[in-house]
mmCIF file of C-alpha atoms in Angstrom:
data_model
loop_
_atom_site.group_PDB
_atom_site.id
_atom_site.type_symbol
_atom_site.label_atom_id
_atom_site.label_comp_id
_atom_site.label_asym_id
_atom_site.label_seq_id
_atom_site.Cartn_x
_atom_site.Cartn_y
_atom_site.Cartn_z
ATOM 1 C CA MET A 1302 2.431 30.884 132.898
ATOM 2 C CA LYS A 1303 5.360 28.730 134.086
ATOM 3 C CA ALA A 1304 7.515 30.173 131.322
ATOM 4 C CA VAL A 1305 6.600 33.707 132.392
ATOM 5 C CA LYS A 1306 7.434 32.991 136.039
ATOM 6 C CA LYS A 1307 10.748 31.451 135.025
ATOM 7 C CA SER A 1308 11.588 34.526 132.946
ATOM 8 C CA ILE A 1309 10.745 36.844 135.850
ATOM 9 C CA VAL A 1310 12.991 34.837 138.216
ATOM 10 C CA CYS A 1311 15.867 34.958 135.732
ATOM 11 C CA ILE A 1312 15.450 38.722 135.298
ATOM 12 C CA LEU A 1313 15.418 39.287 139.084
ATOM 13 C CA MET A 1314 18.535 37.145 139.522
ATOM 14 C CA SER A 1315 20.324 39.040 136.763
ATOM 15 C CA VAL A 1316 19.403 42.409 138.294
ATOM 16 C CA SER A 1317 20.581 41.200 141.711
ATOM 17 C CA VAL A 1318 23.952 40.149 140.316
ATOM 18 C CA MET A 1319 24.358 43.475 138.516
ATOM 19 C CA LEU A 1320 23.518 45.456 141.650
ATOM 20 C CA PHE A 1321 25.214 43.403 144.335
ATOM 21 C CA GLY A 1322 27.585 41.029 142.548
ATOM 22 C CA ALA A 1323 27.530 37.254 142.550
ATOM 23 C CA TRP A 1324 27.327 35.660 145.999
ATOM 24 C CA THR A 1325 30.226 33.454 146.936
ATOM 25 C CA PRO A 1326 29.211 31.145 149.784
ATOM 26 C CA ASN A 1327 32.788 30.230 150.655
ATOM 27 C CA SER A 1328 34.147 33.789 150.833
ATOM 28 C CA GLU A 1329 36.205 34.708 153.877
ATOM 29 C CA GLU A 1330 33.349 36.679 155.450
ATOM 30 C CA ASP A 1331 30.589 34.133 154.789
ATOM 31 C CA GLN A 1332 32.439 30.972 155.751
ATOM 32 C CA ARG A 1333 31.532 29.468 159.124
ATOM 33 C CA TYR A 1334 33.960 27.711 161.470
ATOM 34 C CA ALA A 1335 32.486 25.085 163.754
ATOM 35 C CA ASP A 1336 33.127 21.761 165.503
ATOM 36 C CA ALA A 1337 31.829 19.659 162.614
ATOM 37 C CA LEU A 1338 35.275 18.254 161.857
ATOM 38 C CA ILE A 1339 37.099 14.999 162.254
ATOM 39 C CA LEU A 1340 40.760 14.642 163.120
ATOM 40 C CA SER A 1341 41.893 11.308 161.683
ATOM 41 C CA LYS A 1342 45.355 9.937 160.966
ATOM 42 C CA TYR A 1343 45.269 8.694 157.418
ATOM 43 C CA ALA A 1344 48.868 8.395 156.198
ATOM 44 C CA SER A 1345 52.434 8.080 157.395
ATOM 45 C CA GLU A 1346 55.520 8.895 155.338
ATOM 46 C CA THR A 1347 58.997 7.667 156.257
ATOM 47 C CA ILE A 1348 61.893 10.013 155.437
ATOM 48 C CA VAL A 1349 65.239 8.190 155.541
ATOM 49 C CA TYR A 1350 68.295 10.413 155.876
ATOM 50 C CA THR A 1351 71.972 10.370 156.748
ATOM 51 C CA ASP A 1352 71.803 13.802 158.373
ATOM 52 C CA LYS A 1353 69.029 16.146 159.507
ATOM 53 C CA VAL A 1354 69.721 19.826 160.097
ATOM 54 C CA PHE A 1355 67.291 22.383 161.445
ATOM 55 C CA GLY A 1356 67.414 25.658 159.560
ATOM 56 C CA GLU A 1357 65.618 28.712 160.877
ATOM 57 C CA LYS A 1358 63.644 27.695 163.910
ATOM 58 C CA ASN A 1359 61.674 29.348 166.674
ATOM 59 C CA THR A 1360 59.686 27.189 169.030
ATOM 60 C CA THR A 1361 60.383 29.222 172.153
ATOM 61 C CA ASN A 1362 56.636 29.502 172.671
ATOM 62 C CA SER A 1363 56.154 25.738 172.435
ATOM 63 C CA ASP A 1364 54.493 25.735 175.837
ATOM 64 C CA ALA A 1365 51.571 27.856 174.594
ATOM 65 C CA PRO A 1366 48.221 26.967 176.228
ATOM 66 C CA LYS A 1367 46.823 23.619 175.120
ATOM 67 C CA TYR A 1368 43.152 24.440 175.632
ATOM 68 C CA LYS A 1369 40.368 22.211 174.319
ATOM 69 C CA PRO A 1370 36.560 22.463 174.026
ATOM 70 C CA ILE A 1371 34.421 22.220 177.134
ATOM 71 C CA SER A 1372 31.092 20.494 177.516
ATOM 72 C CA GLY A 1373 28.008 22.592 176.930
ATOM 73 C CA LEU A 1374 29.440 24.707 174.116
ATOM 74 C CA THR A 1375 28.690 23.461 170.615
ATOM 75 C CA ASN A 1376 30.625 24.629 167.549
ATOM 76 C CA SER A 1377 33.131 26.335 169.835
ATOM 77 C CA CYS A 1378 36.387 26.281 167.837
ATOM 78 C CA GLY A 1379 36.360 30.100 167.727
ATOM 79 C CA ALA A 1380 36.028 30.408 171.496
ATOM 80 C CA VAL A 1381 38.747 27.797 172.035
ATOM 81 C CA ALA A 1382 41.206 29.518 169.660
ATOM 82 C CA GLY A 1383 40.389 32.876 171.245
ATOM 83 C CA SER A 1384 41.021 31.415 174.703
ATOM 84 C CA ILE A 1385 44.416 30.097 173.598
ATOM 85 C CA ILE A 1386 45.310 33.600 172.396
ATOM 86 C CA VAL A 1387 44.101 35.253 175.617
ATOM 87 C CA GLY A 1388 45.850 32.637 177.755
ATOM 88 C CA PHE A 1389 49.098 33.122 175.852
ATOM 89 C CA TYR A 1390 49.121 36.905 176.246
ATOM 90 C CA ASP A 1391 48.019 36.747 179.886
ATOM 91 C CA LYS A 1392 51.682 36.094 180.690
ATOM 92 C CA TYR A 1393 52.661 39.478 179.244
ATOM 93 C CA TYR A 1394 49.556 41.621 179.832
ATOM 94 C CA SER A 1395 48.242 41.377 183.379
ATOM 95 C CA ASN A 1396 44.647 40.557 184.218
ATOM 96 C CA LEU A 1397 43.610 39.386 180.778
ATOM 97 C CA ILE A 1398 42.116 36.554 182.809
ATOM 98 C CA GLU A 1399 40.889 38.072 186.065
ATOM 99 C CA ASN A 1400 42.000 36.501 189.360
ATOM 100 C CA TRP A 1401 44.000 33.762 187.640
ATOM 101 C CA ASP A 1402 47.401 33.473 185.970
ATOM 102 C CA SER A 1403 47.598 31.244 182.909
ATOM 103 C CA TYR A 1404 51.212 30.389 183.743
ATOM 104 C CA PHE A 1405 53.385 29.115 186.569
ATOM 105 C CA PRO A 1406 56.094 31.274 188.227
ATOM 106 C CA ASN A 1407 58.687 29.575 185.990
ATOM 107 C CA GLY A 1408 56.821 30.818 182.890
ATOM 108 C CA LYS A 1409 55.350 27.481 181.817
ATOM 109 C CA TYR A 1410 51.671 27.578 180.958
ATOM 110 C CA ARG A 1411 49.183 25.963 183.295
ATOM 111 C CA GLY A 1412 46.820 23.282 182.094
ATOM 112 C CA GLN A 1413 43.188 24.012 181.467
ATOM 113 C CA ASP A 1414 41.476 24.497 184.817
ATOM 114 C CA ALA A 1415 37.833 23.844 185.721
ATOM 115 C CA VAL A 1416 36.809 27.437 186.491
ATOM 116 C CA TYR A 1417 38.672 30.293 184.811
ATOM 117 C CA VAL A 1418 39.346 28.925 181.340
ATOM 118 C CA PRO A 1419 35.744 27.663 180.995
ATOM 119 C CA ALA A 1420 34.504 31.101 182.076
ATOM 120 C CA LEU A 1421 36.778 32.695 179.478
ATOM 121 C CA MET A 1422 35.495 30.379 176.755
ATOM 122 C CA ASN A 1423 31.896 31.066 177.673
ATOM 123 C CA GLU A 1424 32.459 34.819 177.466
ATOM 124 C CA LEU A 1425 34.246 34.615 174.114
ATOM 125 C CA TYR A 1426 31.570 32.241 172.834
ATOM 126 C CA LYS A 1427 28.968 34.960 173.410
ATOM 127 C CA LEU A 1428 31.116 37.863 172.203
ATOM 128 C CA MET A 1429 31.826 35.988 168.963
ATOM 129 C CA ARG A 1430 28.092 35.492 168.396
ATOM 130 C CA THR A 1431 28.576 31.750 168.097
ATOM 131 C CA ASN A 1432 25.626 29.955 166.457
ATOM 132 C CA ILE A 1433 23.694 33.241 166.074
ATOM 133 C CA ASP A 1434 23.482 33.597 162.283
ATOM 134 C CA ASP A 1435 24.422 29.998 161.538
ATOM 135 C CA VAL A 1436 26.489 27.207 163.094
ATOM 136 C CA GLY A 1437 29.827 28.275 164.548
ATOM 137 C CA VAL A 1438 31.417 31.661 163.936
ATOM 138 C CA SER A 1439 32.376 33.750 160.948
ATOM 139 C CA GLN A 1440 35.823 35.252 160.526
ATOM 140 C CA SER A 1441 34.560 38.771 161.212
ATOM 141 C CA ASP A 1442 32.654 37.722 164.353
ATOM 142 C CA PHE A 1443 35.720 35.918 165.675
ATOM 143 C CA LEU A 1444 37.994 38.924 165.183
ATOM 144 C CA SER A 1445 35.399 41.364 166.514
ATOM 145 C CA GLY A 1446 34.570 39.238 169.550
ATOM 146 C CA LEU A 1447 38.219 38.802 170.518
ATOM 147 C CA GLN A 1448 38.778 42.540 170.070
ATOM 148 C CA LYS A 1449 35.857 43.325 172.392
ATOM 149 C CA TYR A 1450 37.260 41.026 175.060
ATOM 150 C CA ILE A 1451 40.781 42.481 174.869
ATOM 151 C CA SER A 1452 39.609 46.105 174.829
ATOM 152 C CA GLY A 1453 37.354 45.351 177.791
ATOM 153 C CA ARG A 1454 40.524 44.501 179.744
ATOM 154 C CA GLY A 1455 42.144 47.814 178.830
ATOM 155 C CA TYR A 1456 44.357 46.723 175.946
ATOM 156 C CA ALA A 1457 44.340 47.160 172.166
ATOM 157 C CA ILE A 1458 44.593 44.321 169.669
ATOM 158 C CA THR A 1459 45.588 44.608 166.015
ATOM 159 C CA TYR A 1460 45.345 42.145 163.135
ATOM 160 C CA ARG A 1461 47.629 42.020 160.123
ATOM 161 C CA SER A 1462 46.824 39.731 157.218
ATOM 162 C CA VAL A 1463 49.663 37.331 156.440
ATOM 163 C CA ALA A 1464 47.942 35.083 153.910
ATOM 164 C CA THR A 1465 45.480 34.673 151.089
ATOM 165 C CA THR A 1466 43.998 31.427 149.865
ATOM 166 C CA SER A 1467 46.988 31.018 147.541
ATOM 167 C CA THR A 1468 49.928 32.649 149.349
ATOM 168 C CA LEU A 1469 51.267 32.588 152.888
ATOM 169 C CA ASP A 1470 53.731 35.339 153.802
ATOM 170 C CA TYR A 1471 56.256 33.195 155.620
ATOM 171 C CA GLY A 1472 58.631 36.111 156.222
ATOM 172 C CA THR A 1473 55.953 38.065 158.097
ATOM 173 C CA CYS A 1474 54.960 34.919 159.973
ATOM 174 C CA LYS A 1475 58.538 34.538 161.201
ATOM 175 C CA GLU A 1476 58.755 38.211 162.183
ATOM 176 C CA THR A 1477 55.493 37.888 164.100
ATOM 177 C CA ILE A 1478 56.605 34.828 166.033
ATOM 178 C CA ASP A 1479 60.105 36.215 166.635
ATOM 179 C CA SER A 1480 58.378 39.247 168.194
ATOM 180 C CA ASN A 1481 56.628 36.887 170.622
ATOM 181 C CA ASN A 1482 53.248 37.230 168.957
ATOM 182 C CA LEU A 1483 50.757 34.737 167.579
ATOM 183 C CA ILE A 1484 49.051 33.998 164.260
ATOM 184 C CA VAL A 1485 45.414 32.973 164.007
ATOM 185 C CA ILE A 1486 44.774 30.576 161.127
ATOM 186 C CA PHE A 1487 41.399 30.215 159.424
ATOM 187 C CA SER A 1488 41.954 26.885 157.722
ATOM 188 C CA ARG A 1489 40.052 25.161 154.983
ATOM 189 C CA PRO A 1490 39.745 21.374 155.177
ATOM 190 C CA GLY A 1491 43.293 20.058 155.044
ATOM 191 C CA ASP A 1492 46.098 18.398 156.963
ATOM 192 C CA VAL A 1493 48.276 18.998 159.981
ATOM 193 C CA TYR A 1494 51.239 16.782 160.816
ATOM 194 C CA THR A 1495 53.138 15.084 163.600
ATOM 195 C CA ILE A 1496 56.711 13.789 163.295
ATOM 196 C CA GLY A 1497 57.999 10.656 164.955
ATOM 197 C CA ILE A 1498 61.765 10.991 165.377
ATOM 198 C CA ASN A 1499 63.867 7.835 165.052
ATOM 199 C CA ALA A 1500 67.521 6.968 164.431
ATOM 200 C CA GLY A 1501 68.135 7.787 160.775
ATOM 201 C CA TYR A 1502 64.527 8.363 159.772
ATOM 202 C CA ASP A 1503 61.430 10.414 160.568
ATOM 203 C CA ASP A 1504 57.857 9.179 160.409
ATOM 204 C CA VAL A 1505 55.625 12.037 159.201
ATOM 205 C CA THR A 1506 51.952 11.400 159.905
ATOM 206 C CA ALA A 1507 49.239 13.441 158.203
ATOM 207 C CA ILE A 1508 46.140 14.174 160.267
ATOM 208 C CA ASN A 1509 43.129 15.267 158.282
ATOM 209 C CA ILE A 1510 40.926 18.141 159.417
ATOM 210 C CA SER A 1511 37.824 17.536 157.353
ATOM 211 C CA ASP A 1512 36.108 20.891 157.830
ATOM 212 C CA TYR A 1513 36.823 24.611 158.215
ATOM 213 C CA HIS A 1514 38.658 25.222 161.477
ATOM 214 C CA ILE A 1515 40.447 27.935 163.489
ATOM 215 C CA MET A 1516 43.935 27.259 164.875
ATOM 216 C CA VAL A 1517 46.704 29.299 166.510
ATOM 217 C CA ALA A 1518 50.344 29.316 165.307
ATOM 218 C CA TYR A 1519 53.069 30.043 167.858
ATOM 219 C CA GLY A 1520 56.330 28.782 166.307
ATOM 220 C CA TYR A 1521 58.049 27.694 163.102
ATOM 221 C CA GLN A 1522 60.729 25.257 162.031
ATOM 222 C CA GLU A 1523 62.614 24.335 158.877
ATOM 223 C CA ILE A 1524 63.983 20.810 158.535
ATOM 224 C CA ASN A 1525 66.703 19.988 155.994
ATOM 225 C CA TYR A 1526 67.210 16.317 155.105
ATOM 226 C CA TYR A 1527 70.490 15.030 153.611
ATOM 227 C CA ASN A 1528 71.593 11.756 152.086
ATOM 228 C CA ALA A 1529 74.787 10.662 150.330
ATOM 229 C CA ASN A 1530 74.011 13.006 147.434
ATOM 230 C CA GLY A 1531 73.443 16.050 149.629
ATOM 231 C CA LEU A 1532 70.323 18.010 150.515
ATOM 232 C CA PHE A 1533 67.282 16.255 149.055
ATOM 233 C CA ARG A 1534 64.379 17.772 150.960
ATOM 234 C CA THR A 1535 63.395 20.812 153.051
ATOM 235 C CA ASP A 1536 60.135 20.880 155.006
ATOM 236 C CA ILE A 1537 58.864 24.129 156.548
ATOM 237 C CA TYR A 1538 56.158 24.175 159.193
ATOM 238 C CA LEU A 1539 54.301 26.428 161.559
ATOM 239 C CA ASN A 1540 53.770 25.000 165.041
ATOM 240 C CA VAL A 1541 50.053 25.189 165.801
ATOM 241 C CA MET A 1542 47.667 24.566 168.654
ATOM 242 C CA THR A 1543 44.680 22.877 167.031
ATOM 243 C CA GLY A 1544 42.285 23.348 169.937
ATOM 244 C CA ARG A 1545 41.072 19.789 169.418
ATOM 245 C CA PRO A 1546 41.307 16.777 171.757
ATOM 246 C CA GLY A 1547 43.836 14.103 170.874
ATOM 247 C CA VAL A 1548 46.160 16.226 168.752
ATOM 248 C CA THR A 1549 46.359 19.581 170.500
ATOM 249 C CA ASN A 1550 49.863 20.383 169.238
ATOM 250 C CA ALA A 1551 50.730 19.811 165.565
ATOM 251 C CA LEU A 1552 52.590 21.147 162.528
ATOM 252 C CA TYR A 1553 51.065 23.120 159.641
ATOM 253 C CA LYS A 1554 52.953 23.071 156.332
ATOM 254 C CA ILE A 1555 53.864 26.418 154.828
ATOM 255 C CA SER A 1556 53.526 24.940 151.341
ATOM 256 C CA PRO A 1557 51.310 23.493 150.178
ATOM 257 C CA HIS A 1558 48.688 24.860 152.534
ATOM 258 C CA ASN A 1559 44.944 25.200 152.418
ATOM 259 C CA LEU A 1560 44.190 28.485 154.142
ATOM 260 C CA GLN A 1561 41.133 30.660 154.001
ATOM 261 C CA ALA A 1562 42.943 33.489 155.831
ATOM 262 C CA ALA A 1563 45.572 34.131 158.522
ATOM 263 C CA TYR A 1564 46.325 37.142 160.721
ATOM 264 C CA ALA A 1565 49.229 38.182 162.891
ATOM 265 C CA VAL A 1566 47.844 39.115 166.314
ATOM 266 C CA THR A 1567 49.481 41.905 168.307
ATOM 267 C CA LEU A 1568 48.526 43.377 171.687
ATOM 268 C CA LYS A 1569 49.557 46.670 173.238
#
């Protein structure tokens, strides 16, 4: 009898695969993004140079909102990243955040307040169906929830894929940022970086994000290092807001990277 049952199960599984295809739990649509991550500094590399020259660089948006999770919302990385995007564009599209400006008259972004940003996060948290099907949010629920919020304020939002799990379209990333737009990054477990600048050397510290996480890229920079023999190293980064306490602003390496997906975000 056990052998018969086992045969039936195998037949049903085979038919399911033929009809629907094999299920991939870590596909872009199935993967969940939540707060179950740890940011920990685990390594520091010292780069000694005689000259350091910045190549192509755009960090004009380096004062993008530095929002972080609020109490009462679990697995909220989607709502936090969405709030950073809304807060950024509130400077250019009026009333994205009702009755409050995310920026000062001089254009600098305000810090996270105790009323309006929490209200924004709570609304996005619900629109993104956080914790409904499983912990956190899926990629599709994040994009759909943010779209519902933006369209509810009278604007249209578009997404353009700029990455796969193996390739990041750096040229399109630069065009997006140069056009004063943002990139939402759906990251696999991996590293972001900070750079300590000293006389004649840089300390590059890797900070490990140990789970799937959503971040927002707002700038880019290329750093060329020279010694007596000439150019010996070029590092290329995206500037990202992590949405996490402690290291809100960091660098994400163009290569190697560990992306699940990334989209250029445009409003009109």
